[in-house]
Amino acid sequence: MGIYDALLVLSFGGPEGPDDVMPFLENVVRGRGVPRERLLEVAEHYQSFGGVSPINRQNRDLVEALRPIAGVPVYWGNRNWHPFGEDTVREMRSDGVRKAAVFATSAFAGYSSCRQYYEDIDRISVEGGPELVKLRHYGEHPGFVAAMAEHTRAALERLGRDDARLVFTAHSIPVSMAETAGPSGGLYEAQLRRSAELVNQALGRTQPWDLVWQSRSGPPQVPWLEPDVCDHLRKTDAGSVVLVPIGFVSDHMEVVYDLDTEARAVAAELGLPMERAATAGTHPRFVRMVRELMEEPEPVPCPLTCCPPPRRRPQAAQAPHVPQAPQV
């Protein structure tokens, strides 16, 4: 189809059983000096769900949904767990793939959400293997917006309150990383706000909405984007809320733990009626969006100065960006 003869879904990966959890987390934080005690603490989040992150199952579902419409063979590889991207690319080379579109399961600008996928592509590329072309950001694409709007509408209906406050959530990142996101900075937060506004418009709503943050994992002395979703719930004057995980494309561990577990517990404690919208997942409009991205002209790669990697200090990484940082 067009300029590509394959599609690679490139994602973060996640454990699929109790024995996978620590090896997976060690892959996530390799070389960052994160204390083992912190990994054990995070591992408990996974073990409370049987040691299984939903992300791999959801990626399999996405791949299966894409196969009938992509027009080319569809492959799947991960950064931190099986199937590893490098193994998938070797398989693609054996299959004779020459040029593949890469759909990253992360919709927005930023180091962790975009630049790191370019680094993955460089790392997993093999001699004689396919050329890998990362597709563009898609948080403002009509397919993503339509999927999130429909899921948000369903959450409002479950709550039974049309006037509920929409609280859009995304993965918090260090303020320094947010300031350097995109060619001229600030693009991560700007894109998220634009996506939230488009979803609000698609619902025909004129009420104010909020953008808040979740899944902070850094040391307390390092400023991160705020407010945290749980802090926001404690301070809101809304009579009811719908959490909309606009920063994620699948219901992986950070969604089911930080929102469905922690934030829901806070709402219950406050007596605050709350529902959570589903992520884009395998919504038909979102799936069709991937094919539409493949049909666009080949995107121009971001400049190397865009979304620079964070400057890591030996004691700055007391907590990993886990389980996704930020993934979709």
XYZ file of C-alpha atoms in Angstrom:
328
model
C 0.000 0.000 0.000
C 1.485 3.321 -1.047
C 5.088 3.859 0.000
C 5.072 1.198 2.744
C 5.036 -2.579 2.460
C 4.514 -3.228 6.201
C 3.308 -1.622 9.416
C 5.142 -1.929 12.732
C 3.219 -1.176 15.932
C 5.961 -0.059 18.328
C 5.092 0.067 22.013
C 6.452 0.032 25.545
C 5.720 -3.537 26.575
C 4.617 -4.969 29.884
C 4.863 -8.102 32.024
C 2.492 -10.990 31.416
C 2.929 -12.908 34.674
C 4.365 -12.548 38.197
C 7.814 -13.811 37.181
C 8.054 -11.179 34.442
C 7.568 -8.155 36.664
C 11.065 -7.538 38.060
C 12.924 -8.377 34.808
C 10.581 -6.002 32.982
C 11.142 -3.185 35.480
C 14.896 -3.747 35.328
C 14.695 -3.305 31.550
C 12.764 -0.056 32.004
C 15.335 1.524 34.326
C 18.556 -0.044 33.042
C 21.506 2.304 33.557
C 19.563 4.810 35.653
C 20.642 3.777 39.145
C 17.127 3.283 40.500
C 17.253 1.589 43.934
C 15.913 -1.958 44.096
C 13.606 -0.959 46.947
C 11.792 1.413 44.599
C 11.446 -1.312 41.959
C 9.965 -3.641 44.556
C 7.480 -0.939 45.515
C 6.389 -0.477 41.896
C 6.329 -4.240 41.390
C 3.563 -4.445 43.987
C 1.310 -2.421 41.683
C 1.725 -5.107 39.034
C 1.435 -8.014 41.454
C -1.897 -6.639 42.667
C -3.104 -7.348 39.111
C -1.593 -10.824 38.967
C 1.691 -9.545 37.544
C 0.025 -8.762 34.218
C -0.077 -5.379 32.495
C -3.054 -4.953 30.156
C -0.891 -3.262 27.518
C 0.308 -6.391 25.691
C -3.203 -7.791 25.378
C -4.427 -4.459 24.080
C -1.576 -4.251 21.565
C -2.469 -7.728 20.293
C -6.064 -6.580 19.910
C -4.928 -3.470 18.033
C -2.756 -5.519 15.680
C -5.645 -7.892 14.962
C -7.975 -4.958 14.327
C -5.454 -3.403 11.935
C -4.731 -6.511 9.857
C -7.958 -6.483 7.814
C -7.637 -2.789 6.877
C -3.915 -1.939 6.836
C -3.369 -3.263 3.335
C 0.088 -4.537 4.335
C 1.422 -7.085 6.868
C 1.236 -5.808 10.458
C 4.000 -6.492 12.993
C 4.387 -5.647 16.675
C 7.453 -4.965 18.804
C 8.198 -3.474 22.238
C 10.913 -1.453 23.924
C 10.984 -3.289 27.254
C 9.370 -6.726 26.926
C 8.580 -9.519 24.520
C 8.176 -9.272 21.610
C 11.213 -6.977 21.583
C 11.413 -4.560 18.689
C 14.812 -5.812 17.546
C 13.479 -9.373 17.240
C 10.472 -8.152 15.278
C 12.641 -6.157 12.857
C 14.814 -9.213 12.191
C 11.615 -11.114 11.403
C 10.564 -8.328 9.042
C 13.927 -8.543 7.266
C 13.498 -12.297 6.857
C 10.059 -11.647 5.369
C 11.557 -9.309 2.790
C 10.038 -6.074 4.135
C 11.726 -3.063 2.535
C 10.018 -0.023 4.065
C 7.686 -0.011 7.057
C 5.548 2.639 8.686
C 6.062 2.748 12.461
C 2.995 3.513 14.571
C 4.143 4.424 18.086
C 1.546 3.912 20.805
C 2.093 7.458 22.014
C 0.257 10.383 20.449
C 2.100 13.469 21.596
C 5.422 15.323 21.492
C 8.059 14.971 24.200
C 11.173 12.988 24.955
C 9.511 9.892 26.428
C 6.478 10.089 24.162
C 8.223 10.777 20.844
C 12.004 11.267 20.744
C 12.633 7.994 22.572
C 10.753 6.154 19.792
C 13.174 7.631 17.263
C 15.967 6.293 19.472
C 14.242 2.894 19.508
C 14.061 2.915 15.716
C 17.789 3.655 15.472
C 18.565 0.924 18.014
C 16.463 -1.844 16.466
C 17.293 -1.153 12.826
C 19.381 -3.949 11.291
C 21.737 -4.073 8.332
C 19.847 -5.097 5.237
C 16.599 -4.676 7.097
C 13.601 -2.480 6.349
C 13.675 1.286 6.420
C 11.543 2.350 9.389
C 9.521 5.563 9.161
C 7.811 6.879 12.289
C 4.335 8.238 11.650
C 3.444 11.693 12.941
C 1.836 12.766 16.214
C -1.898 12.092 16.136
C -3.461 13.550 19.268
C -5.418 16.051 17.155
C -6.340 13.598 14.388
C -10.133 13.349 13.895
C -9.958 9.573 14.434
C -8.363 9.903 17.862
C -10.698 12.741 18.824
C -13.796 10.832 17.685
C -12.804 7.726 19.644
C -12.137 9.683 22.835
C -15.336 11.705 22.452
C -17.457 8.567 22.073
C -15.835 6.911 25.090
C -16.306 10.101 27.127
C -19.963 10.288 26.127
C -20.423 6.685 27.278
C -18.842 7.543 30.644
C -21.178 10.529 31.064
C -24.120 8.253 30.327
C -22.949 5.690 32.900
C -22.623 8.447 35.463
C -26.043 9.798 34.569
C -24.947 13.412 34.961
C -24.691 15.528 31.823
C -23.173 18.397 33.795
C -20.237 16.358 35.153
C -16.880 18.111 34.967
C -14.499 16.604 32.423
C -11.055 16.088 33.918
C -8.538 15.155 31.238
C -5.457 13.317 32.481
C -2.003 12.684 31.055
C 1.327 11.410 32.331
C 3.176 14.049 34.311
C 6.752 14.766 33.250
C 9.485 16.975 34.720
C 8.846 20.655 34.058
C 12.272 20.884 32.423
C 11.244 18.155 29.943
C 7.914 19.866 29.258
C 9.697 23.152 28.546
C 11.878 21.532 25.861
C 9.168 19.418 24.185
C 8.930 20.202 20.489
C 11.071 22.428 18.285
C 10.437 25.531 20.372
C 9.307 24.012 23.683
C 6.012 23.491 25.464
C 4.533 21.255 22.758
C 3.611 18.287 24.989
C 1.249 20.323 27.136
C -0.006 22.438 24.206
C -0.952 19.357 22.169
C -2.732 17.783 25.124
C -4.752 20.952 25.737
C -5.677 21.134 22.076
C -6.799 17.474 22.050
C -8.885 18.008 25.180
C -10.545 21.054 23.642
C -11.319 19.122 20.445
C -12.934 16.297 22.449
C -14.969 18.829 24.416
C -16.107 20.435 21.145
C -16.957 17.049 19.607
C -19.280 16.451 22.551
C -20.991 19.788 21.935
C -20.035 20.973 25.403
C -19.247 24.565 26.362
C -18.551 23.897 30.045
C -15.037 24.445 31.408
C -12.789 21.387 31.655
C -9.516 20.622 33.424
C -6.189 19.098 32.402
C -4.398 17.361 35.256
C -1.504 14.960 35.601
C -0.869 11.490 36.936
C 1.841 8.881 37.466
C 4.585 11.176 38.733
C 7.621 9.080 39.564
C 10.492 11.491 40.193
C 12.191 12.675 43.394
C 10.288 15.373 45.293
C 12.949 18.047 44.745
C 12.461 17.934 40.952
C 9.453 19.994 39.711
C 6.929 18.016 37.644
C 3.755 19.121 35.909
C 0.911 19.643 38.400
C -1.745 19.290 39.738
C -1.838 15.561 40.365
C -5.216 14.042 39.601
C -5.835 12.930 43.192
C -4.908 16.358 44.577
C -7.236 17.916 42.021
C -10.139 15.697 43.065
C -9.647 16.734 46.680
C -9.888 20.421 45.737
C -12.525 20.444 43.002
C -15.873 22.079 43.601
C -17.500 19.948 40.882
C -20.507 17.874 41.863
C -19.329 14.947 39.733
C -16.422 14.205 37.400
C -15.486 12.078 34.422
C -11.789 11.290 34.148
C -10.658 11.234 30.506
C -7.183 9.694 30.029
C -6.415 11.786 26.946
C -2.674 11.142 27.259
C -2.936 7.369 26.796
C -4.127 5.174 23.937
C -4.714 1.967 25.912
C -5.934 1.013 29.366
C -2.531 -0.103 30.593
C -1.216 -0.289 34.158
C -0.972 3.443 34.828
C -4.595 3.874 33.823
C -5.993 0.938 35.771
C -3.880 1.639 38.859
C -3.575 5.429 39.056
C -7.119 6.167 37.888
C -9.253 3.072 38.475
C -7.631 2.274 41.814
C -6.089 5.342 43.449
C -8.228 8.140 42.006
C -11.406 6.098 42.407
C -10.551 5.511 46.065
C -10.096 9.240 46.601
C -13.427 9.989 44.910
C -15.152 7.392 47.077
C -13.597 8.876 50.201
C -14.903 12.307 49.187
C -18.333 11.023 48.151
C -17.631 12.453 44.696
C -19.480 10.653 41.866
C -16.858 9.660 39.296
C -16.581 7.692 36.072
C -13.578 7.031 33.886
C -13.713 7.164 30.089
C -12.058 4.361 28.156
C -8.941 5.052 26.114
C -8.962 4.895 22.307
C -8.051 1.186 22.374
C -9.506 -0.533 19.332
C -12.290 1.921 18.604
C -12.996 1.553 14.857
C -12.332 5.226 14.163
C -8.982 5.055 15.945
C -7.995 1.897 14.060
C -8.938 3.505 10.760
C -6.848 6.530 11.734
C -3.686 4.396 11.590
C -4.339 3.528 7.956
C -5.060 7.184 7.215
C -1.700 8.173 8.727
C -0.021 5.643 6.435
C -1.706 7.246 3.424
C -0.299 10.695 4.215
C 2.941 11.914 2.623
C 5.993 10.531 4.401
C 6.540 12.686 7.506
C 9.673 14.764 7.868
C 11.683 13.486 10.858
C 11.925 15.795 13.844
C 15.228 17.691 14.149
C 17.742 16.166 16.549
C 17.416 19.225 18.795
C 13.697 18.524 19.289
C 12.622 17.028 22.659
C 16.168 16.464 23.993
C 16.742 13.641 26.487
C 16.628 14.570 30.158
C 19.884 15.262 31.919
C 20.182 12.426 34.419
C 21.969 12.937 37.706
C 23.104 9.918 39.759
C 20.546 10.481 42.502
C 17.808 12.023 40.357
C 16.294 8.736 39.248
C 14.938 7.525 42.564
C 11.786 6.320 40.838
C 11.385 5.003 37.314
C 8.923 6.198 34.740
C 6.849 3.065 35.154
C 4.935 1.422 33.746
C 4.744 3.826 30.786
C 6.266 7.202 30.510
C 4.096 8.414 28.959
C 2.594 5.855 26.659
C -0.474 5.592 24.823
